[in-house]
Tab-separated table of N, CA and C in Angstrom:
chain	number	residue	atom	x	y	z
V	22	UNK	N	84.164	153.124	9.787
V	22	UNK	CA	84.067	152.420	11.048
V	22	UNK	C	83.086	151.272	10.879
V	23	UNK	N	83.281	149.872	11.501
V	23	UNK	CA	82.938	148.893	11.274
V	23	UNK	C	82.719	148.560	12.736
V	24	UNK	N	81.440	148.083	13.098
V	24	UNK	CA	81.131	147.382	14.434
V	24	UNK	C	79.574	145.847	14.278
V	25	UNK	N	79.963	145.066	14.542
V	25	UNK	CA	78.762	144.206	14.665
V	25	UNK	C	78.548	144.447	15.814
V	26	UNK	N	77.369	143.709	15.681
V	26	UNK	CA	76.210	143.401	17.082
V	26	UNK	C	77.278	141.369	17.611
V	27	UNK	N	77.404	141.166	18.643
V	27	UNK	CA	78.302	140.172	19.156
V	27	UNK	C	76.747	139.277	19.578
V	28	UNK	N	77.050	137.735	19.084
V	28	UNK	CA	76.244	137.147	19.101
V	28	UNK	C	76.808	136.095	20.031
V	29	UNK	N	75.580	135.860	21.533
V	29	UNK	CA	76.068	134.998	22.483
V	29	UNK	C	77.178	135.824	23.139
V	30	UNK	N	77.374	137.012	23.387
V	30	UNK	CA	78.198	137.767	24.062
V	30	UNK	C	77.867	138.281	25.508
V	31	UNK	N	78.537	138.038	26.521
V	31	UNK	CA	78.042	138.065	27.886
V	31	UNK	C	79.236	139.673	27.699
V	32	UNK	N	78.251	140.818	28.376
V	32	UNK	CA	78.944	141.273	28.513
V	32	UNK	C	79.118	141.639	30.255
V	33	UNK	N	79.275	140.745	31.036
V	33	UNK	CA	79.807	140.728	32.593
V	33	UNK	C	81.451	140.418	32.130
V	34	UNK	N	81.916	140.064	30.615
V	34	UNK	CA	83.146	139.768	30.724
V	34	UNK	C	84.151	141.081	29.740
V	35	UNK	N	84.933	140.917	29.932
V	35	UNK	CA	85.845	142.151	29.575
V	35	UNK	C	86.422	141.277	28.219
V	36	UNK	N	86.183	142.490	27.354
V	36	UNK	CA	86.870	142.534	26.374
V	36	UNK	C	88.339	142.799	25.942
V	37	UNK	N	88.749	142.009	25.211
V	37	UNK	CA	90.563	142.333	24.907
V	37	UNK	C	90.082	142.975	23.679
V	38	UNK	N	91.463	144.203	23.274
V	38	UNK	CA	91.583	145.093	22.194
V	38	UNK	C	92.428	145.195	21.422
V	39	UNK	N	92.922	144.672	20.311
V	39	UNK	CA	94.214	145.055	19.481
V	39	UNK	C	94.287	146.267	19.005
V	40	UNK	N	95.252	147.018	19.040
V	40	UNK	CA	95.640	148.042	18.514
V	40	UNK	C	96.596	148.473	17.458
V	41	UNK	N	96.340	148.593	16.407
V	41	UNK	CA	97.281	148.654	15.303
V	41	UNK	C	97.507	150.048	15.336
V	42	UNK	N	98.407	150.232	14.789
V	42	UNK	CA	99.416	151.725	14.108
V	42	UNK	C	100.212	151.166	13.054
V	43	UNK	N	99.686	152.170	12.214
V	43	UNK	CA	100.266	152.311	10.830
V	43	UNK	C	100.617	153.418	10.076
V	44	UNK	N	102.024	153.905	9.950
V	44	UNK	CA	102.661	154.950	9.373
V	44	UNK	C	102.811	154.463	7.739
V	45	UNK	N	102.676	155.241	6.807
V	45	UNK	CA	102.433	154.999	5.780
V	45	UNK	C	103.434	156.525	5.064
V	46	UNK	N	103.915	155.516	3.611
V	46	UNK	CA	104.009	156.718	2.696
V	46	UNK	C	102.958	157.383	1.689
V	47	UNK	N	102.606	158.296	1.595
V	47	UNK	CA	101.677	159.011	0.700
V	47	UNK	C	101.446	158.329	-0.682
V	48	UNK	N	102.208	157.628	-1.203
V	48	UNK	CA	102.200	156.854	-2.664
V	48	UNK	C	101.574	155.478	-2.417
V	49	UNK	N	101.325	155.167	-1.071
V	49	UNK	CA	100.616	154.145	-1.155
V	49	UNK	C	99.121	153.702	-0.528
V	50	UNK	N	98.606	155.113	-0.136
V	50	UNK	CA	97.818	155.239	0.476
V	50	UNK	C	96.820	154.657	0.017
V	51	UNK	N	95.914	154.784	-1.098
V	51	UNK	CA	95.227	154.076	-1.621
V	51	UNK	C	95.386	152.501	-1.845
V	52	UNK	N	95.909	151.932	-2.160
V	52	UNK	CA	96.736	150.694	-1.573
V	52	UNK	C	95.942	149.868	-0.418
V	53	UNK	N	96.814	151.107	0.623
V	53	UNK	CA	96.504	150.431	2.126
V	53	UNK	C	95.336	150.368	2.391
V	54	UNK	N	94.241	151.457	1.810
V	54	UNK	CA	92.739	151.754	2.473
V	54	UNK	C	92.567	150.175	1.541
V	55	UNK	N	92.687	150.239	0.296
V	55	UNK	CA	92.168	148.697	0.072
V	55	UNK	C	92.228	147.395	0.863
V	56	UNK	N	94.021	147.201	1.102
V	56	UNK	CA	94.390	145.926	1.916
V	56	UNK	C	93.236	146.254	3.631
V	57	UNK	N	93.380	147.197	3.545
V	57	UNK	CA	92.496	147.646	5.141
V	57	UNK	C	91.252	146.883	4.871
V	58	UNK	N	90.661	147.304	4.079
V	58	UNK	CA	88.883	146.991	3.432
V	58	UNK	C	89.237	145.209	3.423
V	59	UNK	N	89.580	144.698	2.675
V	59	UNK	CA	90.048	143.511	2.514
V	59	UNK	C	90.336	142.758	4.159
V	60	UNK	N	90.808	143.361	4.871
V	60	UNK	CA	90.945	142.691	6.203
V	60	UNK	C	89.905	142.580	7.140
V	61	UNK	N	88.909	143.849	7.110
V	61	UNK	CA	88.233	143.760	7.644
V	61	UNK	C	86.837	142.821	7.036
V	62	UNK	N	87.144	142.576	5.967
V	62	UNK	CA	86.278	141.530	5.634
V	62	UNK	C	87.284	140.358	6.213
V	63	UNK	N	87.790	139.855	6.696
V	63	UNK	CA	88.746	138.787	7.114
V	63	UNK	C	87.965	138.891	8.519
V	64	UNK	N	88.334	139.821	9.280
V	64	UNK	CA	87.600	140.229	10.640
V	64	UNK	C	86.838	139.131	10.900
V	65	UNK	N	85.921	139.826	10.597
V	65	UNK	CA	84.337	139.881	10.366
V	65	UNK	C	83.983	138.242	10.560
V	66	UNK	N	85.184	137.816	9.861
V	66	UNK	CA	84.583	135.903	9.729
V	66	UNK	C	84.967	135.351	11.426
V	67	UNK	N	86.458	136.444	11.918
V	67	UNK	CA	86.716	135.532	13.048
V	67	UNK	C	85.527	134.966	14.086
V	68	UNK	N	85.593	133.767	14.711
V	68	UNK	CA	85.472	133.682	16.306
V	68	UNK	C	85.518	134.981	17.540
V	69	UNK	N	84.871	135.384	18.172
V	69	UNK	CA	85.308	136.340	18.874
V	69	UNK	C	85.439	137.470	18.318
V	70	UNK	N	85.575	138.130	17.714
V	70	UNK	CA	85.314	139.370	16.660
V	70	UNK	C	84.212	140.047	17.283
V	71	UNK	N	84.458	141.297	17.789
V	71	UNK	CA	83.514	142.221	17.925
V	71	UNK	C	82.986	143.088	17.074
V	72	UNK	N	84.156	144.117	17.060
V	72	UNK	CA	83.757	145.504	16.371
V	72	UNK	C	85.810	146.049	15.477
V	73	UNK	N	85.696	146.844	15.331
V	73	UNK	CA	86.298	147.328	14.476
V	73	UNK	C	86.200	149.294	14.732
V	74	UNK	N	87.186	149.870	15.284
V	74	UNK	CA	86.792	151.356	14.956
V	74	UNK	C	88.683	151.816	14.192
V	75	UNK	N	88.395	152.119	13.007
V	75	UNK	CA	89.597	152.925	12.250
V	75	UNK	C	89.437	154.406	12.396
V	76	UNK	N	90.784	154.791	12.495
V	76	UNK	CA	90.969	156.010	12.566
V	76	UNK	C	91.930	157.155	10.909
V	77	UNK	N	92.007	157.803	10.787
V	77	UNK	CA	92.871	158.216	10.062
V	77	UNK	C	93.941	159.598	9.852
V	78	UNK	N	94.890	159.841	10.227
V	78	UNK	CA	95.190	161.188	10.411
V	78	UNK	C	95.849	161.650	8.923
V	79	UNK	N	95.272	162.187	8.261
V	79	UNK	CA	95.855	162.084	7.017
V	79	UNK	C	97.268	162.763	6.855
V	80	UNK	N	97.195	164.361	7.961
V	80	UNK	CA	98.264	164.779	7.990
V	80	UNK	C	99.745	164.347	8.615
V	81	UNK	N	99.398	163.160	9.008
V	81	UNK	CA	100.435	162.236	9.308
V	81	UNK	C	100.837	160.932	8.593
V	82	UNK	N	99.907	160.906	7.494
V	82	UNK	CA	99.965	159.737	7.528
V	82	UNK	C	99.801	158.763	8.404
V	83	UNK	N	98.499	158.394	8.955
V	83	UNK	CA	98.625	157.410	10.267
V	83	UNK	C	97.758	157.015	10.139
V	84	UNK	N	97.220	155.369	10.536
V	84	UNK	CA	96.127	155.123	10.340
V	84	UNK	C	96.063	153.956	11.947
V	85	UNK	N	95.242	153.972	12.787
V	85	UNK	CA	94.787	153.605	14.231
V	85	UNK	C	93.793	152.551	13.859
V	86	UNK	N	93.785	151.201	14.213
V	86	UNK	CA	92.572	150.494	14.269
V	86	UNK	C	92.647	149.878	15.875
V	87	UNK	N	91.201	149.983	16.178
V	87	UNK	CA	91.223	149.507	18.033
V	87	UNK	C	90.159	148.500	17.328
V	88	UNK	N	90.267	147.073	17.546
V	88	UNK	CA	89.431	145.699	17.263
V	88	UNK	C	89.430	145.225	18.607
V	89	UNK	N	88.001	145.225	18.714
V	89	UNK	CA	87.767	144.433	20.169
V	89	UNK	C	86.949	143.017	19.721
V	90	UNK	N	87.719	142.258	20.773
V	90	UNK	CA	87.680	140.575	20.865
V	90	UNK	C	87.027	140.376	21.935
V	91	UNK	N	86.149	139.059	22.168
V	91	UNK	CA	85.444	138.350	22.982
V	91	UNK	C	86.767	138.255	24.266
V	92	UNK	N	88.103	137.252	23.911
V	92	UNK	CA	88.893	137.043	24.600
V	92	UNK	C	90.169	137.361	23.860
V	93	UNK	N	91.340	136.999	24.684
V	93	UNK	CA	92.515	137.189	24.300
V	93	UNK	C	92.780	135.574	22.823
V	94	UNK	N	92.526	134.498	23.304
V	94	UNK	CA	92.833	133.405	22.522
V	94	UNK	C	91.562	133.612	21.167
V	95	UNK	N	90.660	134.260	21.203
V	95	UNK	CA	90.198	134.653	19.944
V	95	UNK	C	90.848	135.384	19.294
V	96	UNK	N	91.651	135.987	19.665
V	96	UNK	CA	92.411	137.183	18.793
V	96	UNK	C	93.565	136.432	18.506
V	97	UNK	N	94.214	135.505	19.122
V	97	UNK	CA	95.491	135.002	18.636
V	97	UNK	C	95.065	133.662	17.878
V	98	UNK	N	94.203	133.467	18.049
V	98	UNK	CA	93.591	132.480	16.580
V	98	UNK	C	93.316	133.080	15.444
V	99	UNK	N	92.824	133.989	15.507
V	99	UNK	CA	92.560	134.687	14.698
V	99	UNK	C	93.905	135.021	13.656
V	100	UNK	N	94.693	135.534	14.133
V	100	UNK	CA	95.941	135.985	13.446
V	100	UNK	C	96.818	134.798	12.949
V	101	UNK	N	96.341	133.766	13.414
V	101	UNK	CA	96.751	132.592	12.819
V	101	UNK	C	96.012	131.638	12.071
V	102	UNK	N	94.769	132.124	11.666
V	102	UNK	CA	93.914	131.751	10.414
V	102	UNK	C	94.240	131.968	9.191
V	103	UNK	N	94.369	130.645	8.328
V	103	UNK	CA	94.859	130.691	6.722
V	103	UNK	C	93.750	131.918	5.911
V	104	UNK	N	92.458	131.967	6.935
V	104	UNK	CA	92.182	133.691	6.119
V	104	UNK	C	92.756	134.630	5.885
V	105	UNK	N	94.640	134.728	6.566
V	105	UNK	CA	94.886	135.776	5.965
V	105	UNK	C	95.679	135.650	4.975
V	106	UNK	N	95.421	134.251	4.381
V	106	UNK	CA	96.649	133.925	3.472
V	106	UNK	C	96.328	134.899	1.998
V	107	UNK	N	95.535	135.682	1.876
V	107	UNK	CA	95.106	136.284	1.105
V	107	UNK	C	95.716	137.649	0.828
V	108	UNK	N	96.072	138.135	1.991
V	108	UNK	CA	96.564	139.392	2.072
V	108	UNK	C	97.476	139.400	2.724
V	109	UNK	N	98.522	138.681	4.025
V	109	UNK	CA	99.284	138.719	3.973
V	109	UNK	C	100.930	139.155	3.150
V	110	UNK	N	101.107	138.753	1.870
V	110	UNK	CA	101.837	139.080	1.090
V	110	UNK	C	101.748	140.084	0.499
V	111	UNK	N	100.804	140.909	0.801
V	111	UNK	CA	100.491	142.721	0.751
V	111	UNK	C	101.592	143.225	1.712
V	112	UNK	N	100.731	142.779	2.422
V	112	UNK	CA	101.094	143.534	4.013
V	112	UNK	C	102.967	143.135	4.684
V	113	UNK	N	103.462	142.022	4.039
V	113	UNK	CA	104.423	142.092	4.070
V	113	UNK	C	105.378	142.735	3.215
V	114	UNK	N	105.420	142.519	1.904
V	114	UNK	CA	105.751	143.567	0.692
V	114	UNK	C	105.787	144.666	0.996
V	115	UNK	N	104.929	145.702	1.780
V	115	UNK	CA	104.769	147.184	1.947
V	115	UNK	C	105.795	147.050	3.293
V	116	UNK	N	105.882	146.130	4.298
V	116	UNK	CA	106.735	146.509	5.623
V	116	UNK	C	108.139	146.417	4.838
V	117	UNK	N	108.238	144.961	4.055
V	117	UNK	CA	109.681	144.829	3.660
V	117	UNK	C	110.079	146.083	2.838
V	118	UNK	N	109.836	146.732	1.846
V	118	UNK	CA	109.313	147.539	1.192
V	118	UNK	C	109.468	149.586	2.115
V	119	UNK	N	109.549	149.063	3.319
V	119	UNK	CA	109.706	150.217	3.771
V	119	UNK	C	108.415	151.682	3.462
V	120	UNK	N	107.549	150.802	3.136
V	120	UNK	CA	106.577	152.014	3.038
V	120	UNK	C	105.622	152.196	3.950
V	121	UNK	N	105.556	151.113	4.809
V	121	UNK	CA	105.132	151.697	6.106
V	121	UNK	C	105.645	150.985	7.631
V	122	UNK	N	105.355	151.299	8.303
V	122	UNK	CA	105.680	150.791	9.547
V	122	UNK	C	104.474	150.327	10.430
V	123	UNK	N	104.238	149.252	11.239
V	123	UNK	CA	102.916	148.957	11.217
V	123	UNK	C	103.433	148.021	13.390
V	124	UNK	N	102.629	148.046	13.891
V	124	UNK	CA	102.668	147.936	15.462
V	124	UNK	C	101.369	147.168	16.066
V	125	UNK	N	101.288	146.209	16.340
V	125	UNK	CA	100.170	145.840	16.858
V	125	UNK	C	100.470	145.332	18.955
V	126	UNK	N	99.344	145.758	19.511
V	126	UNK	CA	99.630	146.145	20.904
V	126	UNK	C	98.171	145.456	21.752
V	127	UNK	N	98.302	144.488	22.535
V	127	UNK	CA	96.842	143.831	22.989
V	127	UNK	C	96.683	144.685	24.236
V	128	UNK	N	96.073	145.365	24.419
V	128	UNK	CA	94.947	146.019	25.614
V	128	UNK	C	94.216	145.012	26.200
V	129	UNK	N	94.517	144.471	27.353
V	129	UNK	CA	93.663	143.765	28.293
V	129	UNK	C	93.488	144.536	29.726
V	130	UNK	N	91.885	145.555	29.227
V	130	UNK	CA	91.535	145.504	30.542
V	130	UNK	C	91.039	144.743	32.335
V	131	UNK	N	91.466	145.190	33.426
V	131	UNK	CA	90.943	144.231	34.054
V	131	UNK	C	90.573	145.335	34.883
């Protein structure tokens, strides 16, 4: 689990949350915890970037990340930063690839 301290962060304002799900096959597990590690150093650089909490169910194969953002347009900049030009072609390879299945879902509380 990965969380910074948010610098210049008012918190009178509500945070947006991405939610990933990721079903995985057992042969690539090690793999993914890497490309995972690798992203969250990607994180870390965004704008708006809070925190980071991963989950893991091993007996499912499943892996949960809840990333909370300053706002909603930090998070969709974010996903459109050439930082992920790095790992991207992981992460597509394994979907095309059929070895895992992967869901991302924005939580905006109000």
């Amino acid at each position: 689990m990965y969380y910074k301290e948010a610098k210049a962060y008012r918190r009178d304002e509500v945070s947006v949350f991405a939610i990933t799900r990721c079903v995985y096959d057992e042969d690539i597990k090690e793999e993914l915890l890497e490309i995972k590690k690798l992203s969250v150093r990607i994180l870390e650089k965004q704008k708006g970037f809070i925190g980071v909490k991963q989950y893991i169910c091993e007996e499912m194969n499943e892996m949960v990340s809840i990333i909370e953002w300053e706002t909603k347009e930090d998070h969709e900049k974010s996903m459109e930063s050439p930082d992920w030009d790095t790992v991207n072609p992981t992460w597509i390879a394994l979907t095309k690839g059929a070895k895992i299945t992967f869901e991302v879902n924005l939580f905006e509380p109000h």
